[in-house]
Tab-separated table of C-alpha atoms in Angstrom:
chain	number	residue	atom	x	y	z
A	1	MET	CA	-9.556	19.539	18.012
A	2	GLY	CA	-9.123	15.886	19.015
A	3	LYS	CA	-5.829	14.015	18.955
A	4	LYS	CA	-6.749	12.010	15.837
A	5	ALA	CA	-7.702	15.149	13.905
A	6	ALA	CA	-4.519	16.892	15.094
A	7	ASN	CA	-2.382	13.946	13.924
A	8	GLN	CA	-4.143	13.866	10.549
A	9	GLY	CA	-3.621	17.605	10.144
A	10	ALA	CA	0.051	17.278	11.090
A	11	LYS	CA	0.564	14.437	8.603
A	12	GLN	CA	-1.126	16.403	5.819
A	13	GLU	CA	1.089	19.409	6.548
A	14	LEU	CA	4.205	17.215	6.551
A	15	ILE	CA	3.177	15.495	3.309
A	16	GLN	CA	2.660	18.833	1.563
A	17	TRP	CA	6.093	19.906	2.772
A	18	LEU	CA	7.726	16.599	1.737
A	19	VAL	CA	6.402	16.629	-1.829
A	20	ALA	CA	7.700	20.150	-2.448
A	21	PRO	CA	10.688	20.235	-4.840
A	22	GLU	CA	12.860	21.755	-2.078
A	23	GLN	CA	12.672	18.471	-0.123
A	24	GLU	CA	13.610	16.189	-3.031
A	25	HIS	CA	17.086	15.714	-1.529
A	26	MET	CA	15.538	13.750	1.371
A	27	MET	CA	13.491	11.247	-0.635
A	28	ALA	CA	16.278	8.719	-1.273
A	29	GLY	CA	17.152	8.618	2.429
A	30	LEU	CA	13.498	8.300	3.401
A	31	GLN	CA	12.977	5.516	0.874
A	32	THR	CA	15.954	3.601	2.299
A	33	GLU	CA	14.589	3.895	5.845
A	34	ALA	CA	11.040	3.005	4.745
A	35	GLU	CA	12.168	-0.067	2.802
A	36	SER	CA	14.164	-1.286	5.807
A	37	LYS	CA	11.194	-0.446	8.079
A	38	ASN	CA	13.441	1.701	10.245
A	39	TRP	CA	10.651	4.099	11.169
A	40	LYS	CA	12.603	5.725	14.014
A	41	ALA	CA	15.384	6.813	11.638
A	42	PHE	CA	12.692	7.826	9.102
A	43	ALA	CA	11.054	10.055	11.745
A	44	ASN	CA	14.389	11.473	12.907
A	45	LEU	CA	15.348	12.459	9.353
A	46	ILE	CA	12.062	14.265	8.784
A	47	THR	CA	12.116	15.901	12.221
A	48	ALA	CA	15.654	17.253	11.742
A	49	GLU	CA	14.899	18.647	8.263
A	50	TRP	CA	11.539	20.063	9.422
A	51	LYS	CA	13.213	21.938	12.281
A	52	LYS	CA	15.989	23.213	9.949
A	53	SER	CA	13.342	24.647	7.644
A	54	GLY	CA	11.774	26.549	10.559
A	55	GLY	CA	8.747	24.289	11.041
A	56	ASP	CA	6.908	24.016	14.361
A	57	PRO	CA	8.616	21.083	16.178
A	58	SER	CA	5.330	19.914	17.717
A	59	ILE	CA	4.034	18.998	14.224
A	60	THR	CA	6.482	16.074	14.080
A	61	ASN	CA	5.350	14.589	17.417
A	62	CYS	CA	2.979	12.232	15.583
A	63	LEU	CA	6.021	10.539	14.013
A	64	GLN	CA	6.805	8.847	17.326
A	65	ASN	CA	4.192	6.286	16.200
A	66	SER	CA	5.457	4.064	13.361
A	67	GLN	CA	1.958	3.754	11.869
A	68	HIS	CA	1.897	7.525	11.370
A	69	CYS	CA	5.296	7.259	9.642
A	70	ILE	CA	3.869	4.606	7.311
A	71	HIS	CA	0.864	6.801	6.497
A	72	LEU	CA	3.164	9.759	5.904
A	73	TRP	CA	5.344	7.734	3.524
A	74	MET	CA	2.303	6.431	1.622
A	75	GLY	CA	0.918	9.949	1.333
A	76	ALA	CA	4.227	11.302	0.059
A	77	GLN	CA	4.333	8.508	-2.546
A	78	SER	CA	0.872	9.209	-3.949
A	79	PRO	CA	0.424	11.672	-6.820
A	80	GLN	CA	0.454	15.312	-5.661
A	81	GLY	CA	0.972	14.158	-2.063
A	82	GLY	CA	-2.626	12.976	-1.812
A	83	PRO	CA	-4.489	12.028	1.348
A	84	THR	CA	-3.005	9.481	3.742
A	85	ALA	CA	-4.656	6.106	4.159
A	86	ASP	CA	-6.398	7.127	7.357
A	87	SER	CA	-7.422	10.643	6.391
A	88	PRO	CA	-11.081	11.640	6.185
A	89	ALA	CA	-10.769	12.028	2.414
A	90	ASP	CA	-9.955	8.340	2.033
A	91	SER	CA	-12.306	6.881	4.590
A	92	LYS	CA	-15.363	8.890	3.557
A	93	GLY	CA	-14.707	9.317	-0.162
A	94	ALA	CA	-14.340	13.094	0.101
A	95	GLN	CA	-12.398	15.153	-2.366
A	96	ASN	CA	-8.696	15.815	-2.452
A	97	PRO	CA	-7.708	18.599	-0.009
A	98	GLN	CA	-6.085	20.504	-2.883
A	99	GLY	CA	-9.538	20.681	-4.502
A	100	GLY	CA	-11.066	18.672	-7.310
A	101	ALA	CA	-11.270	14.917	-7.610
A	102	PRO	CA	-8.865	12.620	-5.747
A	103	PRO	CA	-5.608	11.981	-7.595
A	104	GLU	CA	-5.757	9.348	-10.321
A	105	ARG	CA	-4.496	5.972	-9.126
A	106	THR	CA	-1.633	4.546	-11.109
A	107	PHE	CA	0.182	1.245	-10.771
A	108	ASP	CA	3.587	1.655	-9.206
A	109	ASP	CA	5.984	0.476	-11.922
A	110	GLN	CA	9.001	0.832	-9.650
A	111	GLY	CA	7.766	-1.898	-7.304
A	112	LEU	CA	7.124	0.428	-4.384
A	113	ARG	CA	4.639	-0.992	-1.935
A	114	THR	CA	1.986	1.690	-1.787
A	115	ALA	CA	-1.694	1.971	-1.085
A	116	ASP	CA	-2.198	3.016	-4.707
A	117	ALA	CA	-0.498	-0.164	-5.954
A	118	PHE	CA	-2.733	-2.220	-3.656
A	119	LEU	CA	-5.899	-0.495	-4.911
A	120	LYS	CA	-4.826	-1.110	-8.516
A	121	LEU	CA	-4.379	-4.847	-7.782
A	122	VAL	CA	-7.857	-4.997	-6.240
A	123	ALA	CA	-9.369	-3.128	-9.192
A	124	LEU	CA	-7.748	-5.632	-11.568
A	125	ALA	CA	-9.285	-8.521	-9.584
A	126	ASP	CA	-12.714	-6.864	-9.288
A	127	PRO	CA	-13.284	-3.978	-11.755
A	128	SER	CA	-16.426	-2.881	-9.870
A	129	MET	CA	-14.105	-1.825	-7.023
A	130	SER	CA	-12.307	0.949	-8.916
A	131	ASP	CA	-13.577	3.528	-6.379
A	132	LEU	CA	-12.552	1.492	-3.320
A	133	GLN	CA	-11.184	3.346	-0.303
A	134	ILE	CA	-8.765	2.027	2.337
A	135	GLN	CA	-9.946	2.316	5.938
A	136	ARG	CA	-6.831	0.915	7.591
A	137	THR	CA	-3.355	-0.056	6.481
A	138	PHE	CA	-1.596	-2.614	8.645
A	139	PRO	CA	2.207	-2.549	8.925
A	140	PRO	CA	3.988	-4.762	6.387
A	141	ASN	CA	5.171	-8.176	7.560
A	142	GLY	CA	7.979	-9.120	5.184
A	143	ASP	CA	6.470	-9.281	1.693
A	144	LEU	CA	2.937	-9.460	3.121
A	145	GLN	CA	0.667	-6.563	4.004
A	146	LEU	CA	-2.948	-6.483	5.160
A	147	PHE	CA	-5.454	-3.752	4.302
A	148	GLN	CA	-8.974	-3.108	5.543
A	149	VAL	CA	-11.211	-1.569	2.893
A	150	CYS	CA	-14.540	0.244	3.137
A	151	LYS	CA	-16.654	-2.475	1.509
A	152	PRO	CA	-16.246	-6.203	0.825
A	153	VAL	CA	-14.219	-7.146	-2.246
A	154	SER	CA	-14.658	-10.341	-4.298
A	155	PHE	CA	-11.405	-11.964	-5.366
A	156	ILE	CA	-9.585	-15.294	-5.688
A	157	CYS	CA	-7.304	-16.043	-2.727
A	158	ALA	CA	-3.904	-17.174	-4.021
A	159	GLU	CA	-3.218	-19.156	-0.830
A	160	ARG	CA	-6.479	-21.058	-0.441
A	161	GLY	CA	-6.400	-23.142	-3.591
A	162	GLY	CA	-8.049	-20.556	-5.817
A	163	LYS	CA	-11.030	-20.179	-3.467
A	164	SER	CA	-13.324	-17.249	-4.225
A	165	VAL	CA	-13.523	-14.886	-1.243
A	166	LYS	CA	-15.551	-11.796	-0.374
A	167	SER	CA	-14.054	-9.759	2.453
A	168	ASN	CA	-13.265	-6.231	3.585
A	169	LYS	CA	-9.824	-7.396	4.774
A	170	VAL	CA	-7.510	-8.111	1.865
A	171	ALA	CA	-3.802	-8.900	1.994
A	172	VAL	CA	-1.233	-8.625	-0.751
A	173	ASP	CA	1.962	-10.598	-1.252
A	174	TRP	CA	4.165	-7.872	-2.725
A	175	SER	CA	6.740	-10.337	-4.059
A	176	SER	CA	4.193	-11.991	-6.368
A	177	ARG	CA	1.517	-9.247	-6.446
A	178	GLN	CA	-1.108	-11.815	-5.380
A	179	LEU	CA	-4.190	-11.077	-3.303
A	180	LEU	CA	-4.845	-13.127	-0.170
A	181	SER	CA	-7.817	-13.485	2.145
A	182	ASN	CA	-7.300	-12.714	5.822
A	183	GLY	CA	-7.072	-16.476	6.434
A	184	GLY	CA	-4.628	-16.917	3.553
A	185	TYR	CA	-2.551	-14.103	5.018
A	186	GLY	CA	-2.411	-15.992	8.324
A	187	GLN	CA	-1.395	-19.192	6.554
A	188	ARG	CA	1.448	-17.436	4.709
A	189	LEU	CA	2.670	-15.867	7.938
A	190	LYS	CA	2.981	-19.364	9.477
A	191	LYS	CA	5.256	-20.589	6.642
């Protein structure tokens, strides 16, 4: 098994463990660390609890990479602890590892910045993209976050004077819930 597959397997195992009712006590602490982008503390909290529950310590090694922490958090936020943004189920359109269709995407009413919320925004902008899959999630930069999707999306860039764009890289401004082109994302970062 390659390193990427091992990391994906470890994240899936951790997500399944995190979404179990027994781990509910950790979610507030994890949310605080995720919102402050303190991924080291996020990883340390999970690692300590994982070891206390008798889990194999090597499973948490992937959490030394902040991107894996982000994927883990996104996976734990999705309904039924669905696939992470970089898992084979997302990138190839396969089924949910629990069996059946992938979990239904719902808009995040609590304002959490999740992959599901991003996909809902894209589907609102271009209804033909309701089955869109994320290939890569870039780390958030303040209120901005860039996503790479599996196929080009048509939308109006909020930064470029209402210009119509078609791209497989789409950014979102979480504060206003507006979609931005890759170029618009760069312009907002410069402000």
